Amino acid sequence: LTEDEDIQRMLRGSLLRKIKSRGGPRERLFRLQEDGATVCVEGGFRRARAQQSFSVMHIEGVREGHQSEGLRKYGAAFPARHCFTLVFKGKRKNLDLAARGEEDARHWVQGLTKLMRRLQAMSQTEKLDQYPFWIHGVLQRADRNKDNKMSFREVKSMLRMINIDMDDVYAYKLFKECDRSGNERLEGWELEEFCRRLLRRPELEELFGHYSGEDHVLSAEELRDFLRDQGEDASLHQARTIIRTYELNETARQQDLMMLDGFMMYLLSAAGDILNQEHTKVHQDMSQPLCHYFISSSHNTYLTHNQIGGTSSTEAYVRALMAGCRCVELDCWEGSDGEPVVYHGHTLTSKILFRDVIESIRDYAFKVSPGTGAGCWVPVPGAERCPSCPQQSPYPVILSLENHCGLEQQATMARHMKAILGDMLLTEPLEGQDPHHLPSPEQLKGKVLVKGKKLPEPWQEPQGVTSLSEPEEEEEEEEEEKLQERSSRQVSGSPMGSPDTAWLLQAKDASQVAPELSAVVVYCQAVPFPGLAHALHHPRPCEMSSFSERKARKLIKEAG
């Protein structure tokens, strides 16, 4: 890849602006390191020579243009073609960037994408070959005063760089054990020993010692015995194949022997995984009715932090969908200018527009990163979560609406869903579908379903606005009571005279359902639970009920 034009530009470095909510855009020099896996960010920090860095391995995706909440809010001054977003794995925040020109942005987007694919395709041996270059670069950046020695503070910085979240007491214990000179600095072989101890797996060493005996070397016969003890029908030929694939020492490999490092390489590889590799792709029967599956669901999806005063964000929906969730929650409340908002009512959490949430769901409902299986619809029999899958998850997404809006803004919600989601939104029962059975995930591929309250059909009651009970609030009752009590304590004594105090109350007609919103609820009709006996004798497949945990425990106890 070093001959690649995009990689060459990244190795030379580019001035990119970091777009943040606080303060103006800050220009930094971003440069790819020689290891091809680390990007250094230079300049503008408290110390003149200070650097920050991140690993390409920690990037989950690259988005071009204004495709993040941050860039949509704060990047309007920069052309979309100059902008891109790095989405990191785990809880790390997105990095929104703007290049000086379109060409620079394109080089970084294309180059990072190529490096991510290359690193993902690397074998363990290739990754091991990269390790010395990578760790050397990390050590250089962590050594702040460039004296080739590492204080404990610098060691903690190194641990953060390599994404190791270690208890300070334990880290210092290792540090002191390796500091043979006693000068509170690690250098040379002391530092090498510290890194080696980080990689130790005592339980695997013990296992290796048990099977290898006094010579601490596994023969092909001993490896076969180990495999058979794990329940595998292993032959001597299979054991030799494993040794030739994973053993790092060439001399040992030629003699069909395995050392500890090779043994650990095998156990920590995909081949040594307890998971059946056939299950890394969708292998379940996806043609059963919808209610035959455990569905990966998200509660209070919009929150990025705590549910009292945390931040609401469309990025939270993106992350949930990318993680494989197929059911996300929208708590909908009256907003200003006739626009419904999503947030945790009766709290100080921030608000986001319902419209923006639906746009994010449209863009990411059927995209998942590798590692999330059927997305994840898991059949009840032999339930098992798929750990990886193709880039696209076609299985349906359910929008669980907790509605606190009045009739007018309910109609607005329905209009937004129809306009933004288009054909993705299911608004009619599937043609030819037996009304006594729910359709399957296979039949609902690519569809977005709305879960909410529905007006009675014309033959049941006169059509029009109807007041319905609040089934989905049942599961919220205990939580809301606690939240209201806590938030009232927090805001007491605060100036609350602004128009924004409307967040304390839901719309007066929120207990009613607008015909427009009712019309988009098809297979997931929220109803009060009629009781187990009634539900069993009068099954209605399109109806569903929610329970508080207290109610669920009560039902289990009384009628389990």
Coordinates of C-alpha atoms in Angstrom, one line a residue:
L1 CA 0.0 0.0 0.0
T2 CA 3.0 2.4 0.3
E3 CA 2.8 3.0 -3.4
D4 CA -0.8 4.0 -3.2
E5 CA -1.5 7.7 -3.9
D6 CA -3.9 8.1 -1.0
I7 CA -1.5 6.4 1.5
Q8 CA 1.4 8.6 0.3
R9 CA -0.7 11.7 0.9
M10 CA -1.5 10.5 4.4
L11 CA 2.1 9.7 5.2
R12 CA 3.1 13.3 4.2
G13 CA 0.3 14.6 6.4
S14 CA -2.6 17.1 5.9
L15 CA -3.9 20.1 7.8
L16 CA -7.4 19.3 8.9
R17 CA -9.8 21.3 11.1
K18 CA -11.5 19.6 14.0
I19 CA -15.1 20.7 14.2
K20 CA -16.4 20.9 17.8
S21 CA -19.4 22.3 19.5
R22 CA -17.2 24.5 21.8
G23 CA -14.9 27.0 20.3
G24 CA -14.0 27.6 16.7
P25 CA -12.6 24.9 14.3
R26 CA -9.0 24.1 15.2
E27 CA -6.5 23.2 12.5
R28 CA -4.2 20.3 13.2
L29 CA -1.6 18.3 11.3
F30 CA -2.8 14.7 10.8
R31 CA -0.1 12.3 9.7
L32 CA -0.1 8.6 9.1
Q33 CA 2.8 6.8 10.8
E34 CA 5.1 4.4 9.1
D35 CA 3.4 1.4 10.8
G36 CA 0.4 2.1 8.5
A37 CA -1.9 1.7 11.5
T38 CA -1.5 4.8 13.6
V39 CA -2.5 8.5 12.9
C40 CA -0.7 11.2 14.8
V41 CA -2.3 14.6 15.4
E42 CA 0.2 17.4 16.0
G43 CA 0.1 21.0 17.1
G44 CA -2.0 23.4 19.1
F45 CA -1.8 21.5 22.4
R46 CA -0.5 22.9 25.7
R47 CA 3.0 21.7 25.1
A48 CA 4.6 22.8 21.8
R49 CA 5.7 19.3 20.9
A50 CA 2.7 17.4 22.3
Q51 CA 1.0 14.8 20.1
Q52 CA -2.2 12.8 20.2
S53 CA -2.8 9.7 18.2
F54 CA -5.4 7.1 17.4
S55 CA -5.2 3.6 15.8
V56 CA -6.9 2.9 12.5
M57 CA -7.9 -0.4 14.1
H58 CA -10.2 1.5 16.5
I59 CA -12.1 3.2 13.6
E60 CA -15.5 1.6 12.9
G61 CA -16.4 3.7 9.9
V62 CA -15.7 6.8 7.8
R63 CA -18.6 9.0 6.7
E64 CA -18.2 11.5 3.8
G65 CA -19.9 14.9 3.9
H66 CA -22.1 16.3 6.6
Q67 CA -23.2 12.9 7.8
S68 CA -22.9 13.3 11.5
E69 CA -24.8 15.4 14.1
G70 CA -21.7 17.4 14.8
L71 CA -21.1 18.4 11.2
R72 CA -24.7 19.1 10.5
K73 CA -24.9 21.5 13.5
Y74 CA -21.4 23.1 13.5
G75 CA -19.9 22.4 10.0
A76 CA -22.2 24.4 7.8
A77 CA -19.4 26.9 7.0
F78 CA -17.4 24.2 5.3
P79 CA -18.4 22.6 2.0
A80 CA -19.7 19.0 2.4
R81 CA -17.1 17.7 0.0
H82 CA -14.3 19.0 2.3
C83 CA -15.8 17.2 5.4
F84 CA -15.7 13.7 6.8
T85 CA -16.3 11.9 10.1
L86 CA -14.4 9.2 11.8
V87 CA -16.6 6.9 13.9
F88 CA -14.8 5.0 16.5
K89 CA -15.6 1.7 18.1
G90 CA -16.9 1.7 21.7
K91 CA -17.8 4.8 23.5
R92 CA -15.3 7.2 22.0
K93 CA -16.8 10.3 20.4
N94 CA -16.9 10.9 16.7
L95 CA -14.1 13.0 15.2
D96 CA -15.6 15.5 12.7
L97 CA -13.0 16.9 10.3
A98 CA -12.8 19.5 7.5
A99 CA -10.0 19.5 5.0
R100 CA -8.7 22.6 3.1
G101 CA -9.8 21.1 -0.2
E102 CA -11.9 18.4 -1.7
E103 CA -8.9 16.4 -2.9
D104 CA -7.3 16.2 0.6
A105 CA -10.6 15.0 2.1
R106 CA -11.0 12.3 -0.7
H107 CA -7.4 11.0 0.0
W108 CA -8.1 10.6 3.7
V109 CA -11.5 9.0 3.2
Q110 CA -10.2 6.5 0.6
G111 CA -6.9 5.9 2.3
L112 CA -8.5 5.1 5.7
T113 CA -11.0 2.8 4.1
K114 CA -8.2 0.9 2.4
L115 CA -6.2 0.6 5.6
M116 CA -9.2 -0.6 7.6
R117 CA -9.9 -3.3 5.0
R118 CA -6.2 -4.3 5.0
L119 CA -6.0 -4.5 8.8
Q120 CA -9.2 -6.5 9.0
A121 CA -7.9 -9.0 6.4
M122 CA -4.5 -9.5 8.2
S123 CA -3.7 -12.9 9.6
Q124 CA -2.5 -13.1 13.2
T125 CA 1.0 -13.6 12.0
E126 CA 0.9 -10.5 9.9
K127 CA -0.5 -8.5 12.8
L128 CA 2.3 -9.9 15.0
D129 CA 4.9 -8.7 12.4
Q130 CA 3.4 -5.2 12.7
Y131 CA 3.5 -5.2 16.5
P132 CA 7.1 -4.1 17.1
F133 CA 6.6 -1.1 14.8
W134 CA 3.4 -0.2 16.4
I135 CA 4.5 -0.5 20.0
H136 CA 7.7 1.4 19.2
G137 CA 5.7 4.3 17.9
V138 CA 3.4 4.2 21.0
L139 CA 6.4 4.2 23.3
Q140 CA 8.0 7.2 21.5
R141 CA 4.8 9.2 21.8
A142 CA 4.3 8.3 25.5
D143 CA 7.9 9.3 26.3
R144 CA 7.0 13.0 26.8
N145 CA 10.5 14.3 27.7
K146 CA 12.3 12.1 25.2
D147 CA 14.8 10.6 27.7
N148 CA 14.1 7.0 26.7
K149 CA 12.8 6.3 30.1
M150 CA 9.2 5.9 31.3
S151 CA 7.8 7.3 34.5
F152 CA 4.6 5.8 35.9
R153 CA 2.7 8.8 34.5
E154 CA 4.1 8.1 31.0
V155 CA 3.3 4.4 31.4
K156 CA -0.4 5.3 32.2
S157 CA -0.4 7.5 29.0
M158 CA 1.0 4.5 27.0
L159 CA -1.8 2.2 28.4
R160 CA -4.4 4.7 27.3
M161 CA -2.9 4.8 23.8
I162 CA -3.1 1.1 23.4
N163 CA -6.7 1.0 24.8
I164 CA -5.9 -0.9 28.0
D165 CA -8.2 0.2 30.8
M166 CA -6.2 -0.9 33.8
D167 CA -6.7 -0.3 37.5
D168 CA -4.0 2.2 38.7
V169 CA -3.1 0.2 41.8
Y170 CA -2.5 -3.0 39.7
A171 CA -0.6 -1.0 37.0
Y172 CA 1.6 0.5 39.6
K173 CA 2.2 -2.9 41.2
L174 CA 3.5 -4.2 37.8
F175 CA 5.5 -1.0 37.4
K176 CA 7.3 -1.5 40.7
E177 CA 7.9 -5.2 40.0
C178 CA 9.7 -4.3 36.7
D179 CA 11.6 -1.3 38.2
R180 CA 14.7 -3.2 39.2
S181 CA 16.8 -0.1 39.4
G182 CA 14.4 1.5 41.9
N183 CA 14.6 4.9 40.3
E184 CA 10.8 5.2 39.4
R185 CA 11.7 4.9 35.7
L186 CA 11.5 2.0 33.3
E187 CA 14.1 1.7 30.6
G188 CA 15.4 -0.9 28.2
W189 CA 14.7 -4.5 29.3
E190 CA 12.6 -3.2 32.3
L191 CA 10.1 -1.7 29.8
E192 CA 10.2 -4.8 27.7
E193 CA 9.4 -6.9 30.8
F194 CA 6.5 -4.6 31.6
C195 CA 5.0 -5.0 28.1
R196 CA 5.5 -8.8 28.3
R197 CA 3.6 -8.9 31.6
L198 CA 0.7 -7.0 30.1
L199 CA 0.4 -9.8 27.5
R200 CA 0.6 -12.7 30.0
R201 CA -2.3 -15.1 30.3
P202 CA -1.5 -17.2 33.4
E203 CA -4.5 -19.5 32.9
L204 CA -3.3 -20.4 29.4
E205 CA 0.3 -20.9 30.6
E206 CA -1.1 -23.3 33.2
L207 CA -3.1 -25.2 30.6
F208 CA 0.0 -25.4 28.3
G209 CA 2.1 -26.7 31.1
H210 CA -0.4 -29.4 31.9
Y211 CA -0.3 -30.9 28.4
S212 CA 3.3 -30.2 27.5
G213 CA 5.0 -31.7 30.5
E214 CA 8.5 -30.8 31.8
D215 CA 9.9 -29.9 28.4
H216 CA 7.3 -27.1 27.9
V217 CA 6.9 -28.0 24.3
L218 CA 3.7 -29.5 22.8
S219 CA 4.2 -32.4 20.4
A220 CA 1.5 -33.1 17.7
E221 CA 0.3 -36.1 19.9
E222 CA 0.0 -33.9 23.0
L223 CA -1.9 -31.2 21.0
R224 CA -4.2 -33.9 19.6
D225 CA -4.9 -35.1 23.2
F226 CA -5.7 -31.5 24.3
L227 CA -8.2 -31.1 21.3
R228 CA -9.9 -34.4 22.1
D229 CA -10.3 -33.3 25.8
Q230 CA -12.1 -30.3 24.4
G231 CA -14.6 -32.6 22.8
E232 CA -13.2 -32.4 19.3
D233 CA -12.7 -35.5 17.1
A234 CA -9.2 -34.5 16.3
S235 CA -6.6 -36.5 14.3
L236 CA -2.8 -36.3 14.3
H237 CA -3.0 -34.7 10.8
Q238 CA -5.3 -31.9 12.2
A239 CA -2.9 -31.3 15.1
R240 CA 0.1 -31.0 12.7
T241 CA -1.9 -28.6 10.5
I242 CA -2.6 -26.4 13.5
I243 CA 1.1 -26.4 14.4
R244 CA 2.1 -25.4 10.9
T245 CA -0.5 -22.6 10.8
Y246 CA 0.0 -21.0 14.2
E247 CA 3.5 -21.9 15.5
L248 CA 5.8 -18.8 15.3
N249 CA 9.2 -20.5 15.8
E250 CA 10.3 -21.9 12.5
T251 CA 12.6 -24.6 13.9
A252 CA 9.7 -25.9 16.2
R253 CA 7.3 -25.7 13.2
Q254 CA 9.5 -27.9 11.1
Q255 CA 9.6 -30.5 13.8
D256 CA 5.8 -30.4 14.4
L257 CA 6.3 -28.9 17.8
M258 CA 4.3 -26.1 19.4
M259 CA 5.7 -23.5 21.9
L260 CA 3.6 -21.4 24.3
D261 CA 3.3 -18.4 22.0
G262 CA 2.0 -20.6 19.1
F263 CA -0.4 -22.3 21.5
M264 CA -1.8 -18.9 22.6
M265 CA -1.9 -17.7 19.0
Y266 CA -4.1 -20.7 18.2
L267 CA -6.4 -20.4 21.2
L268 CA -7.0 -16.7 20.6
S269 CA -7.7 -17.1 16.9
A270 CA -11.1 -17.6 15.2
A271 CA -10.2 -21.3 14.9
G272 CA -9.9 -21.6 18.7
D273 CA -13.1 -19.7 19.3
I274 CA -15.8 -21.5 21.3
L275 CA -18.3 -20.1 18.7
N276 CA -19.2 -22.4 15.8
Q277 CA -17.7 -20.5 12.8
E278 CA -20.8 -21.5 10.8
H279 CA -22.7 -19.2 13.0
T280 CA -20.7 -16.1 12.0
K281 CA -23.3 -15.6 9.3
V282 CA -27.1 -15.8 9.4
H283 CA -27.9 -19.5 9.8
Q284 CA -31.2 -19.4 11.6
D285 CA -34.6 -20.0 10.0
M286 CA -35.9 -16.5 9.4
S287 CA -39.3 -17.5 8.0
Q288 CA -41.1 -18.0 11.3
P289 CA -43.7 -15.4 12.6
L290 CA -42.3 -12.3 14.1
C291 CA -43.2 -13.2 17.6
H292 CA -41.1 -16.4 17.5
Y293 CA -37.9 -14.4 17.9
F294 CA -35.9 -12.7 20.6
I295 CA -35.4 -9.1 19.2
S296 CA -32.3 -7.0 20.1
S297 CA -33.9 -3.9 21.5
S298 CA -32.8 -0.6 22.9
H299 CA -34.5 1.4 25.7
N300 CA -34.3 5.3 25.8
T301 CA -32.2 4.9 22.6
Y302 CA -31.7 8.7 22.2
L303 CA -29.6 9.1 25.4
T304 CA -25.8 9.2 25.3
H305 CA -25.5 9.7 29.1
N306 CA -27.6 9.5 32.2
Q307 CA -31.4 9.8 32.0
I308 CA -31.8 12.8 34.4
G309 CA -29.7 15.4 32.6
G310 CA -27.8 13.6 29.9
T311 CA -27.5 14.5 26.2
S312 CA -29.9 13.2 23.6
S313 CA -28.4 12.6 20.2
T314 CA -29.3 11.2 16.8
E315 CA -25.8 9.5 17.0
A316 CA -27.2 7.3 19.7
Y317 CA -29.6 5.8 17.2
V318 CA -26.9 5.3 14.7
R319 CA -24.8 3.4 17.2
A320 CA -27.7 1.3 18.3
L321 CA -28.6 0.3 14.7
M322 CA -24.9 -0.3 13.8
A323 CA -24.7 -2.5 16.9
G324 CA -27.5 -4.7 15.6
C325 CA -30.6 -3.3 17.4
R326 CA -33.8 -4.0 15.5
C327 CA -36.1 -2.1 17.9
V328 CA -35.4 1.5 19.0
E329 CA -37.4 3.7 21.3
L330 CA -38.6 7.3 20.6
D331 CA -40.1 9.3 23.5
C332 CA -42.1 11.9 21.6
W333 CA -43.1 15.2 23.2
E334 CA -44.6 18.5 22.1
G335 CA -42.0 20.8 20.6
S336 CA -41.9 24.5 19.6
D337 CA -42.8 25.7 16.1
G338 CA -45.1 22.7 15.7
E339 CA -42.1 20.2 15.5
P340 CA -42.2 17.2 17.9
V341 CA -39.1 16.5 19.9
V342 CA -37.5 13.3 21.4
Y343 CA -36.1 13.4 24.9
H344 CA -36.7 11.9 28.4
G345 CA -39.8 13.8 29.6
H346 CA -39.9 15.4 33.1
T347 CA -36.1 15.5 33.2
L348 CA -33.3 17.9 32.1
T349 CA -32.1 15.8 29.2
S350 CA -31.6 17.7 26.0
K351 CA -34.0 17.5 23.1
I352 CA -33.6 16.5 19.5
L353 CA -36.1 16.9 16.6
F354 CA -38.2 13.9 15.8
R355 CA -37.6 14.6 12.1
D356 CA -33.8 14.4 12.6
V357 CA -34.2 11.0 14.4
I358 CA -36.2 9.6 11.5
E359 CA -33.6 10.8 9.0
S360 CA -30.9 9.0 10.9
I361 CA -33.0 5.8 11.1
R362 CA -33.6 6.0 7.3
D363 CA -29.8 6.2 6.7
Y364 CA -28.7 3.5 9.1
A365 CA -31.7 1.1 9.6
F366 CA -30.2 -1.5 7.3
K367 CA -26.5 -0.9 7.7
V368 CA -24.6 -2.8 10.4
S369 CA -20.9 -3.2 11.0
P370 CA -19.4 -6.7 10.7
G371 CA -20.1 -8.5 14.0
T372 CA -23.8 -8.3 14.4
G373 CA -25.4 -11.3 12.7
A374 CA -29.0 -11.2 11.7
G375 CA -29.1 -7.8 13.1
C376 CA -30.0 -9.4 15.6
W377 CA -33.3 -11.4 15.2
V378 CA -32.6 -14.6 17.1
P379 CA -35.1 -17.5 17.0
V380 CA -36.1 -18.7 20.4
P381 CA -35.1 -22.4 19.9
G382 CA -31.4 -22.7 20.5
A383 CA -31.1 -18.9 20.7
E384 CA -27.6 -17.7 19.8
R385 CA -26.3 -14.3 18.8
C386 CA -24.4 -14.1 15.5
P387 CA -21.0 -12.4 16.0
S388 CA -20.5 -11.3 12.4
C389 CA -22.5 -10.7 9.2
P390 CA -22.5 -8.9 5.9
Q391 CA -22.4 -5.1 5.9
Q392 CA -26.2 -4.9 5.2
S393 CA -28.8 -6.2 7.6
P394 CA -32.1 -6.5 5.7
Y395 CA -34.3 -7.5 8.6
P396 CA -37.0 -5.2 9.9
V397 CA -36.6 -2.3 12.3
I398 CA -39.3 -1.5 14.8
L399 CA -39.9 2.1 16.0
S400 CA -41.4 1.9 19.5
L401 CA -43.2 5.2 19.9
E402 CA -43.9 6.5 23.4
N403 CA -46.3 9.3 22.5
H404 CA -46.9 12.4 24.6
C405 CA -47.8 14.7 21.7
G406 CA -51.1 16.3 20.9
L407 CA -53.2 15.5 17.9
E408 CA -51.6 18.1 15.7
Q409 CA -48.0 17.1 16.3
Q410 CA -49.0 13.4 16.1
A411 CA -50.1 14.1 12.5
T412 CA -46.8 15.9 11.9
M413 CA -45.0 12.7 13.2
A414 CA -46.9 10.6 10.7
R415 CA -46.1 13.0 7.8
H416 CA -42.4 13.0 8.6
M417 CA -42.2 9.2 8.8
K418 CA -44.0 8.9 5.4
A419 CA -42.0 11.6 3.7
I420 CA -38.6 10.6 5.0
L421 CA -38.9 6.8 5.1
G422 CA -41.0 6.5 1.9
D423 CA -41.4 2.9 0.8
M424 CA -39.3 1.6 3.8
L425 CA -42.3 2.4 6.1
L426 CA -44.9 -0.4 6.3
T427 CA -48.3 1.2 6.2
E428 CA -50.5 -1.7 5.0
P429 CA -50.6 -5.4 5.9
L430 CA -48.6 -7.6 3.5
E431 CA -50.7 -8.7 0.5
G432 CA -51.9 -12.3 0.9
Q433 CA -50.7 -12.6 4.5
D434 CA -52.9 -14.7 6.8
P435 CA -54.4 -12.2 9.3
H436 CA -54.2 -14.8 12.0
H437 CA -50.4 -15.0 11.8
L438 CA -47.7 -12.4 11.9
P439 CA -45.4 -12.2 8.9
S440 CA -41.8 -13.3 9.3
P441 CA -38.5 -11.2 9.3
E442 CA -37.8 -12.7 5.9
Q443 CA -41.1 -11.3 4.5
L444 CA -40.5 -7.9 6.2
K445 CA -36.9 -7.4 4.9
G446 CA -36.1 -3.7 4.4
K447 CA -39.2 -2.5 6.2
V448 CA -39.7 -0.1 9.1
L449 CA -42.6 -1.0 11.5
V450 CA -44.2 1.4 13.9
K451 CA -45.2 0.2 17.4
G452 CA -47.9 2.4 18.9
K453 CA -51.6 2.8 19.7
K454 CA -54.2 2.3 17.0
L455 CA -57.7 3.5 16.5
P456 CA -60.5 0.9 16.4
E457 CA -61.5 -0.2 12.9
P458 CA -64.7 1.4 11.5
W459 CA -66.7 -1.8 12.2
Q460 CA -65.7 -1.7 15.8
E461 CA -66.4 1.9 16.7
P462 CA -67.2 5.1 14.8
Q463 CA -64.0 6.4 13.2
G464 CA -62.3 9.5 14.5
V465 CA -60.2 10.6 17.4
T466 CA -60.5 8.1 20.2
S467 CA -59.1 8.2 23.7
L468 CA -57.0 5.1 24.5
S469 CA -55.3 3.9 27.6
E470 CA -51.5 4.2 27.8
P471 CA -50.1 0.6 27.6
E472 CA -46.5 1.5 26.8
E473 CA -46.5 3.9 29.8
E474 CA -47.1 0.9 32.2
E475 CA -43.5 -0.1 32.0
E476 CA -42.4 3.5 32.6
E477 CA -44.6 4.1 35.7
E478 CA -42.1 3.1 38.4
E479 CA -39.2 4.7 36.6
E480 CA -41.1 8.0 35.8
E481 CA -42.2 8.4 39.5
K482 CA -38.6 8.1 40.6
L483 CA -37.3 10.4 37.9
Q484 CA -39.9 13.1 38.6
E485 CA -39.1 13.0 42.3
R486 CA -35.4 13.2 41.6
S487 CA -35.6 15.9 38.9
S488 CA -38.0 18.0 41.0
R489 CA -35.4 17.9 43.8
Q490 CA -32.6 18.9 41.4
V491 CA -34.5 21.9 39.8
S492 CA -36.1 23.2 43.0
G493 CA -34.8 26.7 43.6
S494 CA -33.7 27.1 39.9
P495 CA -35.2 29.9 37.7
M496 CA -38.0 28.2 35.8
G497 CA -39.8 31.2 34.4
S498 CA -38.7 30.7 30.8
P499 CA -41.1 29.4 28.1
D500 CA -39.2 26.2 28.0
T501 CA -41.0 25.1 31.2
A502 CA -43.5 23.5 28.8
W503 CA -41.3 20.3 29.2
L504 CA -43.0 19.7 32.6
L505 CA -46.3 18.9 30.9
Q506 CA -47.4 16.8 28.1
A507 CA -50.1 17.9 25.7
K508 CA -53.7 17.8 27.0
D509 CA -54.8 15.6 24.2
A510 CA -51.8 13.3 24.3
S511 CA -54.0 10.4 25.5
Q512 CA -55.8 10.6 22.1
V513 CA -54.6 9.1 18.9
A514 CA -54.6 11.0 15.6
P515 CA -55.9 9.0 12.6
E516 CA -52.8 9.8 10.6
L517 CA -50.5 8.3 13.3
S518 CA -52.9 5.3 13.8
A519 CA -52.7 4.5 10.1
V520 CA -49.0 3.7 10.2
V521 CA -49.4 1.2 13.0
V522 CA -49.9 -2.2 11.3
Y523 CA -48.3 -5.3 13.0
C524 CA -47.3 -3.8 16.4
Q525 CA -50.4 -2.4 18.1
A526 CA -49.8 -1.5 21.7
V527 CA -52.7 -2.5 23.9
P528 CA -53.3 -2.9 27.7
F529 CA -52.6 -6.5 28.8
P530 CA -56.0 -8.2 29.1
G531 CA -54.7 -11.0 31.4
L532 CA -53.1 -14.4 30.6
A533 CA -56.4 -16.3 30.3
H534 CA -58.0 -13.9 27.9
A535 CA -54.8 -13.5 25.8
L536 CA -54.5 -17.3 25.4
H537 CA -58.1 -17.9 24.5
H538 CA -58.4 -14.8 22.2
P539 CA -55.1 -14.5 20.4
R540 CA -54.6 -11.3 18.3
P541 CA -51.2 -11.6 16.7
C542 CA -50.9 -7.9 15.9
E543 CA -51.3 -6.8 19.5
M544 CA -48.6 -6.4 22.0
S545 CA -48.2 -5.3 25.6
S546 CA -45.5 -4.0 27.8
F547 CA -44.8 -4.7 31.4
S548 CA -42.9 -3.1 34.3
E549 CA -40.5 -5.6 35.8
R550 CA -42.6 -5.6 38.9
K551 CA -45.7 -6.6 36.9
A552 CA -43.7 -9.3 35.0
R553 CA -42.5 -10.8 38.3
K554 CA -46.0 -10.8 39.7
L555 CA -47.4 -12.7 36.6
I556 CA -44.6 -15.2 36.8
K557 CA -45.3 -15.8 40.5
E558 CA -49.1 -16.1 40.1
A559 CA -49.4 -17.8 36.7
G560 CA -45.9 -18.9 35.7

